CSV table of C-alpha atoms in Angstrom, one decimal:
chain,number,residue,atom,x,y,z
A,19,UNK,CA,6.6,-22.3,2.7
A,20,UNK,CA,9.4,-19.8,2.2
A,21,UNK,CA,9.5,-16.1,2.8
A,22,UNK,CA,12.1,-13.3,2.4
A,23,UNK,CA,13.5,-11.3,5.4
A,24,UNK,CA,16.1,-8.5,5.6
A,25,UNK,CA,19.2,-9.6,7.5
A,26,UNK,CA,20.7,-6.1,7.5
A,27,UNK,CA,20.8,-3.1,5.1
A,28,UNK,CA,21.9,-4.5,1.7
A,29,UNK,CA,21.2,-8.1,2.6
A,30,UNK,CA,17.9,-10.0,2.2
A,31,UNK,CA,17.5,-13.8,2.2
A,32,UNK,CA,14.9,-16.5,2.1
A,33,UNK,CA,14.1,-19.0,4.9
A,34,UNK,CA,11.4,-21.6,5.7
A,35,UNK,CA,8.5,-20.9,7.9
A,36,UNK,CA,5.3,-22.6,8.8
A,37,UNK,CA,2.3,-21.9,6.6
A,38,UNK,CA,-0.6,-20.0,8.2
A,39,UNK,CA,-4.3,-21.1,7.9
A,40,UNK,CA,-6.9,-18.4,7.3
A,41,UNK,CA,-9.2,-17.4,10.2
A,42,UNK,CA,-12.8,-16.3,9.9
A,43,UNK,CA,-13.1,-13.5,7.2
A,44,UNK,CA,-9.7,-14.3,5.8
A,45,UNK,CA,-8.3,-16.1,2.7
A,46,UNK,CA,-4.9,-17.5,2.0
A,47,UNK,CA,-3.4,-16.6,-1.4
A,48,UNK,CA,-0.6,-18.3,-3.2
A,49,UNK,CA,1.5,-15.4,-4.4
A,50,UNK,CA,2.4,-15.5,-8.1
A,51,UNK,CA,4.0,-12.1,-8.4
A,52,UNK,CA,5.3,-9.5,-5.9
A,53,UNK,CA,6.9,-6.3,-7.1
A,54,UNK,CA,9.8,-4.6,-5.4
A,55,UNK,CA,8.7,-1.0,-4.5
A,56,UNK,CA,10.8,2.1,-4.1
A,57,UNK,CA,10.0,2.0,-0.4
A,58,UNK,CA,11.4,-1.6,-0.2
A,59,UNK,CA,14.6,-0.2,-1.8
A,60,UNK,CA,14.8,2.6,0.8
A,61,UNK,CA,15.1,-0.1,3.5
A,62,UNK,CA,17.4,-2.2,1.5
A,63,UNK,CA,19.8,0.7,1.0
A,64,UNK,CA,19.7,1.6,4.7
A,65,UNK,CA,17.8,4.8,4.2
A,66,UNK,CA,14.8,3.6,6.2
A,67,UNK,CA,14.3,1.3,9.1
A,68,UNK,CA,14.2,-2.4,8.2
A,69,UNK,CA,10.7,-3.8,8.7
A,70,UNK,CA,10.6,-6.7,11.2
A,71,UNK,CA,8.4,-8.7,8.8
A,72,UNK,CA,8.5,-10.3,5.4
A,73,UNK,CA,8.4,-7.3,2.9
A,74,UNK,CA,6.3,-7.0,-0.2
A,75,UNK,CA,3.0,-5.1,-0.8
A,76,UNK,CA,2.5,-5.2,-4.6
A,77,UNK,CA,0.9,-8.7,-4.9
A,78,UNK,CA,-1.2,-10.9,-7.1
A,79,UNK,CA,-2.0,-14.6,-6.8
A,80,UNK,CA,-4.6,-17.3,-6.6
A,81,UNK,CA,-6.9,-18.0,-3.6
A,82,UNK,CA,-5.7,-21.3,-2.0
A,83,UNK,CA,-7.9,-21.5,1.1
A,84,UNK,CA,-10.8,-19.6,2.6
A,85,UNK,CA,-11.8,-19.2,6.3
A,86,UNK,CA,-15.2,-19.4,7.8
A,87,UNK,CA,-17.8,-16.9,6.6
A,88,UNK,CA,-15.9,-15.9,3.4
A,89,UNK,CA,-18.3,-15.7,0.5
A,90,UNK,CA,-16.8,-13.0,-1.7
A,91,UNK,CA,-14.1,-15.2,-3.1
A,92,UNK,CA,-13.6,-18.9,-3.8
A,93,UNK,CA,-10.6,-21.2,-4.0
A,94,UNK,CA,-9.0,-20.9,-7.4
A,95,UNK,CA,-9.9,-17.2,-7.9
A,96,UNK,CA,-7.2,-15.0,-9.4
A,97,UNK,CA,-6.8,-11.8,-7.4
A,98,UNK,CA,-4.9,-8.6,-6.8
A,99,UNK,CA,-4.3,-7.8,-3.1
A,100,UNK,CA,-4.9,-4.5,-1.4
A,101,UNK,CA,-2.3,-4.8,1.3
A,102,UNK,CA,-4.0,-2.9,4.2
A,103,UNK,CA,-6.0,-4.0,7.2
A,104,UNK,CA,-8.3,-1.5,9.0
A,105,UNK,CA,-10.6,-1.5,11.9
A,106,UNK,CA,-13.8,-1.1,9.9
A,107,UNK,CA,-15.5,0.8,12.7
A,108,UNK,CA,-14.0,4.3,13.0
A,109,UNK,CA,-15.5,7.3,11.1
A,110,UNK,CA,-12.8,7.0,8.5
A,111,UNK,CA,-13.5,3.4,7.7
A,112,UNK,CA,-17.2,3.9,7.7
A,113,UNK,CA,-16.9,6.8,5.2
A,114,UNK,CA,-14.7,4.8,2.8
A,115,UNK,CA,-11.5,6.7,3.9
A,116,UNK,CA,-10.1,3.6,5.5
A,117,UNK,CA,-6.6,4.6,4.5
A,118,UNK,CA,-6.8,7.2,7.4
A,119,UNK,CA,-7.8,4.6,10.0
A,120,UNK,CA,-5.9,5.1,13.2
A,121,UNK,CA,-5.4,1.3,13.5
A,122,UNK,CA,-4.2,0.9,9.9
A,123,UNK,CA,-1.7,-1.9,9.3
A,124,UNK,CA,0.1,-2.7,6.1
A,125,UNK,CA,1.2,-6.1,4.8
A,126,UNK,CA,4.9,-5.9,3.9
A,127,UNK,CA,5.5,-3.0,6.3
A,128,UNK,CA,4.0,-3.8,9.7
A,129,UNK,CA,2.4,-7.2,8.8
A,130,UNK,CA,3.7,-10.2,6.9
A,131,UNK,CA,4.1,-9.3,3.2
A,132,UNK,CA,4.0,-10.9,-0.2
A,133,UNK,CA,7.6,-11.9,-0.8
A,134,UNK,CA,6.5,-15.4,0.3
A,135,UNK,CA,4.9,-18.5,-1.0
A,136,UNK,CA,1.6,-17.5,0.4
A,137,UNK,CA,-0.1,-14.8,2.5
A,138,UNK,CA,-3.3,-14.7,4.6
A,139,UNK,CA,-5.3,-11.5,4.1
A,140,UNK,CA,-8.8,-10.3,4.9
A,141,UNK,CA,-11.4,-11.1,2.2
A,142,UNK,CA,-12.1,-7.4,1.7
A,143,UNK,CA,-8.5,-7.0,0.5
A,144,UNK,CA,-9.1,-9.1,-2.6
A,145,UNK,CA,-10.0,-7.7,-6.0
A,146,UNK,CA,-10.7,-10.1,-8.9
A,147,UNK,CA,-8.2,-10.1,-11.7
A,148,UNK,CA,-9.8,-9.5,-15.1
A,149,UNK,CA,-9.2,-12.4,-17.5
A,150,UNK,CA,-7.2,-10.2,-19.8
A,151,UNK,CA,-4.5,-9.5,-17.1
A,152,UNK,CA,-1.8,-11.9,-16.1
A,153,UNK,CA,-0.3,-12.0,-12.6
A,154,UNK,CA,2.5,-9.6,-13.4
A,155,UNK,CA,0.2,-6.9,-14.6
A,156,UNK,CA,-2.1,-7.7,-11.7
A,157,UNK,CA,0.7,-7.0,-9.3
A,158,UNK,CA,0.8,-3.4,-10.7
A,159,UNK,CA,-2.7,-2.8,-9.2
A,160,UNK,CA,-1.2,-1.5,-6.0
A,161,UNK,CA,1.1,1.2,-7.5
A,162,UNK,CA,-1.6,2.0,-10.0
A,163,UNK,CA,-4.1,2.5,-7.1
A,164,UNK,CA,-1.6,4.9,-5.5
A,165,UNK,CA,-1.5,6.9,-8.7
A,166,UNK,CA,-5.3,6.9,-9.2
A,167,UNK,CA,-5.8,8.1,-5.7
A,168,UNK,CA,-3.3,10.9,-6.1
A,169,UNK,CA,-4.8,12.0,-9.5
A,170,UNK,CA,-8.2,12.0,-8.0
A,171,UNK,CA,-7.0,14.2,-5.1
A,172,UNK,CA,-5.5,16.6,-7.6
A,173,UNK,CA,-8.8,16.9,-9.4
A,174,UNK,CA,-7.4,15.4,-12.7
A,175,UNK,CA,-10.2,15.1,-15.2
A,176,UNK,CA,-11.2,16.2,-18.7
A,177,UNK,CA,-9.1,19.0,-20.1
A,178,UNK,CA,-6.6,18.9,-17.2
A,179,UNK,CA,-3.0,19.6,-18.0
A,180,UNK,CA,-0.8,17.4,-15.9
A,181,UNK,CA,3.0,17.2,-15.2
A,182,UNK,CA,4.4,14.1,-13.5
A,183,UNK,CA,7.7,14.5,-11.8
A,184,UNK,CA,9.7,11.3,-11.9
A,185,UNK,CA,9.4,8.3,-14.2
A,186,UNK,CA,9.9,5.4,-11.9
A,187,UNK,CA,7.0,2.9,-11.5
A,188,UNK,CA,4.7,5.4,-9.7
A,189,UNK,CA,5.5,8.2,-12.1
A,190,UNK,CA,4.8,6.1,-15.2
A,191,UNK,CA,1.6,4.6,-13.9
A,192,UNK,CA,0.6,8.1,-12.7
A,193,UNK,CA,0.9,9.3,-16.3
A,194,UNK,CA,-1.3,6.4,-17.5
A,195,UNK,CA,-3.8,7.2,-14.7
A,196,UNK,CA,-3.9,10.9,-15.6
A,197,UNK,CA,-4.6,10.0,-19.2
A,198,UNK,CA,-7.2,7.5,-18.2
A,199,UNK,CA,-9.0,10.1,-16.1
A,200,UNK,CA,-9.3,12.3,-19.1
A,201,UNK,CA,-6.3,14.7,-19.0
A,202,UNK,CA,-5.9,16.4,-22.3
A,203,UNK,CA,-2.1,17.0,-21.8
A,204,UNK,CA,0.3,14.9,-19.8
A,205,UNK,CA,4.1,15.6,-19.5
A,206,UNK,CA,6.6,13.6,-17.5
A,207,UNK,CA,10.2,14.2,-16.4
A,208,UNK,CA,12.5,11.2,-17.0
A,209,UNK,CA,16.2,10.5,-16.6
A,210,UNK,CA,16.7,7.0,-18.1
A,211,UNK,CA,16.2,5.6,-21.6
A,212,UNK,CA,14.0,2.8,-20.4
A,213,UNK,CA,11.7,5.2,-18.6
A,214,UNK,CA,11.4,7.5,-21.7
A,215,UNK,CA,10.5,4.5,-23.8
A,216,UNK,CA,7.6,3.4,-21.6
A,217,UNK,CA,6.4,7.0,-21.2
A,218,UNK,CA,6.2,7.4,-25.0
A,219,UNK,CA,4.4,4.1,-25.2
A,220,UNK,CA,1.8,5.3,-22.7
A,221,UNK,CA,1.3,8.3,-24.9
A,222,UNK,CA,2.5,11.3,-22.9
A,223,UNK,CA,2.7,14.5,-24.8
A,224,UNK,CA,6.2,15.5,-23.7
A,225,UNK,CA,9.1,13.8,-22.0
A,226,UNK,CA,11.1,16.4,-20.2
A,227,UNK,CA,14.6,16.7,-18.8
A,228,UNK,CA,14.3,16.9,-15.0
A,229,UNK,CA,16.8,19.7,-15.0
A,230,UNK,CA,14.7,21.8,-17.4
A,231,UNK,CA,11.0,21.6,-16.8
A,232,UNK,CA,10.0,23.8,-19.7
A,233,UNK,CA,6.6,22.7,-21.1
A,234,UNK,CA,5.2,23.8,-24.4
A,235,UNK,CA,2.0,25.7,-24.1
A,236,UNK,CA,0.3,26.6,-20.8
A,237,UNK,CA,1.5,25.5,-17.4
A,238,UNK,CA,0.0,22.4,-15.8
A,239,UNK,CA,-3.0,22.6,-13.5
A,240,UNK,CA,-1.8,19.6,-11.6
A,241,UNK,CA,1.7,18.4,-10.7
A,242,UNK,CA,2.1,14.8,-9.4
A,243,UNK,CA,5.3,14.6,-7.5
A,244,UNK,CA,6.6,11.0,-7.3
A,245,UNK,CA,10.3,11.3,-6.6
A,246,UNK,CA,10.7,12.0,-2.9
A,247,UNK,CA,14.1,11.1,-1.3
A,248,UNK,CA,16.2,14.2,-1.1
A,249,UNK,CA,14.9,15.7,-4.4
A,250,UNK,CA,13.9,19.3,-5.0
A,251,UNK,CA,10.7,18.3,-6.7
A,252,UNK,CA,8.3,20.1,-4.4
A,253,UNK,CA,10.1,23.4,-5.2
A,254,UNK,CA,10.4,22.4,-8.9
A,255,UNK,CA,6.7,21.7,-9.0
A,256,UNK,CA,5.8,25.0,-7.4
A,257,UNK,CA,7.6,26.9,-10.1
A,258,UNK,CA,6.2,24.7,-12.9
A,259,UNK,CA,2.5,24.6,-11.8
A,260,UNK,CA,-0.1,27.2,-13.0
A,261,UNK,CA,-1.4,29.9,-10.7
A,262,UNK,CA,-4.1,28.3,-8.5
A,263,UNK,CA,-2.8,24.9,-9.4
A,264,UNK,CA,-2.3,21.8,-7.2
A,265,UNK,CA,0.8,19.8,-6.3
A,266,UNK,CA,0.1,16.3,-5.1
A,267,UNK,CA,3.0,14.8,-3.1
A,268,UNK,CA,3.3,11.0,-3.6
A,269,UNK,CA,7.0,10.5,-3.1
A,270,UNK,CA,8.5,9.5,0.3
A,271,UNK,CA,11.0,12.1,1.4
A,272,UNK,CA,14.0,11.3,3.5
A,273,UNK,CA,14.2,14.9,4.8
A,274,UNK,CA,11.9,17.9,4.9
A,275,UNK,CA,11.7,19.4,1.4
A,276,UNK,CA,12.6,23.1,1.0
A,277,UNK,CA,10.5,25.5,-1.1
A,278,UNK,CA,9.9,29.2,-1.4
A,279,UNK,CA,6.7,30.1,0.6
A,280,UNK,CA,6.5,33.3,-1.4
A,281,UNK,CA,5.8,31.4,-4.5
A,282,UNK,CA,3.2,29.3,-2.6
A,283,UNK,CA,1.6,32.5,-1.6
A,284,UNK,CA,1.7,34.5,-4.8
A,285,UNK,CA,0.5,31.7,-7.0
A,286,UNK,CA,-2.0,30.4,-4.4
A,287,UNK,CA,-0.7,26.8,-4.9
A,288,UNK,CA,-2.3,23.9,-3.1
A,289,UNK,CA,0.1,21.2,-1.8
A,290,UNK,CA,-1.8,17.9,-1.1
A,291,UNK,CA,-0.4,14.8,0.5
A,292,UNK,CA,-1.5,11.5,-1.0
A,293,UNK,CA,-1.7,8.4,1.3
A,294,UNK,CA,-2.2,5.1,-0.6
A,295,UNK,CA,-5.8,4.5,-1.7
A,296,UNK,CA,-9.4,4.3,-0.5
A,297,UNK,CA,-13.0,3.8,-1.7
A,298,UNK,CA,-14.7,7.3,-2.2
A,299,UNK,CA,-18.2,7.6,-0.8
A,300,UNK,CA,-19.4,8.0,-4.4
A,301,UNK,CA,-17.6,6.0,-7.1
A,302,UNK,CA,-15.5,2.9,-7.2
A,303,UNK,CA,-12.5,2.0,-5.1
A,304,UNK,CA,-9.1,3.2,-6.3
A,305,UNK,CA,-8.0,-0.4,-6.7
A,306,UNK,CA,-10.9,-1.2,-9.0
A,307,UNK,CA,-10.3,1.9,-11.1
A,308,UNK,CA,-6.6,1.1,-11.1
A,309,UNK,CA,-7.3,-2.4,-12.6
A,310,UNK,CA,-9.5,-0.7,-15.3
A,311,UNK,CA,-6.6,1.6,-16.1
A,312,UNK,CA,-4.1,-1.3,-16.4
A,313,UNK,CA,-6.5,-3.1,-18.7
A,314,UNK,CA,-6.8,0.0,-20.9
A,315,UNK,CA,-3.0,0.5,-21.1
A,316,UNK,CA,-1.8,-3.1,-20.7
A,317,UNK,CA,0.4,-3.1,-23.8
A,318,UNK,CA,2.3,0.0,-22.8
A,319,UNK,CA,2.5,-0.9,-19.1
A,320,UNK,CA,4.0,-4.2,-19.9
A,321,UNK,CA,7.1,-2.3,-20.7
A,322,UNK,CA,7.5,-1.5,-17.0
A,323,UNK,CA,8.0,-5.1,-16.2
A,324,UNK,CA,11.7,-5.3,-16.9
A,325,UNK,CA,12.9,-8.2,-14.7
A,326,UNK,CA,11.5,-11.3,-13.0
A,327,UNK,CA,13.3,-13.4,-10.5
A,328,UNK,CA,12.4,-16.5,-8.5
A,329,UNK,CA,11.9,-15.8,-4.8
A,330,UNK,CA,15.0,-17.8,-4.0
A,331,UNK,CA,17.0,-15.2,-5.9
A,332,UNK,CA,15.7,-12.3,-3.9
A,333,UNK,CA,19.1,-10.8,-3.2
A,334,UNK,CA,19.9,-10.6,-6.9
A,335,UNK,CA,16.4,-9.1,-7.5
A,336,UNK,CA,17.0,-6.3,-5.0
A,337,UNK,CA,20.5,-5.5,-6.3
A,338,UNK,CA,19.1,-5.3,-9.9
A,339,UNK,CA,16.2,-3.1,-8.8
A,340,UNK,CA,18.7,-0.8,-7.0
A,341,UNK,CA,20.9,-0.3,-10.1
A,342,UNK,CA,19.3,1.9,-12.8
A,343,UNK,CA,22.2,0.9,-15.1
A,344,UNK,CA,20.6,-2.6,-15.2
A,345,UNK,CA,17.7,-1.1,-17.2
A,346,UNK,CA,15.3,-1.9,-14.3
A,347,UNK,CA,12.0,-0.2,-13.8
A,348,UNK,CA,9.8,-2.8,-12.1
A,349,UNK,CA,11.5,-5.9,-10.8
A,350,UNK,CA,9.2,-8.7,-9.8
A,351,UNK,CA,9.5,-11.8,-7.7
A,352,UNK,CA,7.8,-15.0,-8.7
A,353,UNK,CA,7.4,-17.2,-5.5
A,354,UNK,CA,5.5,-19.9,-7.5
A,355,UNK,CA,5.2,-20.6,-11.3
A,356,UNK,CA,2.0,-19.4,-13.1
């Protein structure tokens, strides 16, 4: 099989490796689509440490082989992959908050990832792909689960007014998630024409200039921050949110964000960090709800899928994803044909 590895910042290549057989409780998945995430680009640009493993954590594929004791999936099943392994024994895992497990490991970050011909994962990481979704939309399950988790943490529901800061992949799927959870008003800030087009297709109420976050009507109850980097979006969100509102931070920041604690105090704003996804004690897993959301908004979300490259062209794929002038939103790798 083949897999991608970083050689250095700005350089990623494909090489041959031996294929791994699944152990007890595991399944091997032939990867059909793997998305390039913003966190992958941070490493590619040299803004974050290069992972010592094959990258890629937004994955879908078909089960190729199962290990002893696996009954939840069969060979030939089409699946989306939740890319985390957990201990299953600590209080966080037992409660469904396995994303807070002290022994958490992530495929594509600390474990082998999905920019490869195949990947071995635990059987609990596999979620059936609905017949209506192809592998490309299935690979959006991971970013959509991130968005669903954040929206749930922010208390998004019926009659919520929501502002999404940033219109990359996470921002756009966050807008869809907010609408799916019942928000009556959703606005998003977007810089690029391709982002605005998808936002409008999703059905947001307003697309705003990031430099002028002036909403019509009342201020939002919830701000979903998806930009990170060195942006001022936490401070921007604090000014934009309603008194007593909530800012959920999803974006990965390269330095500590600066904001006015006086505004935090006077408006009694809550700032909440959002860490990937989980399965709440009551209700369905973020991944399951994410797949439901993708089904409901499939036509609009397909506009996110701007480029697909074979895995052998991984360098060109990363360069395209890094260049917003290319029109890229979500760039995907196709290790094997459908």
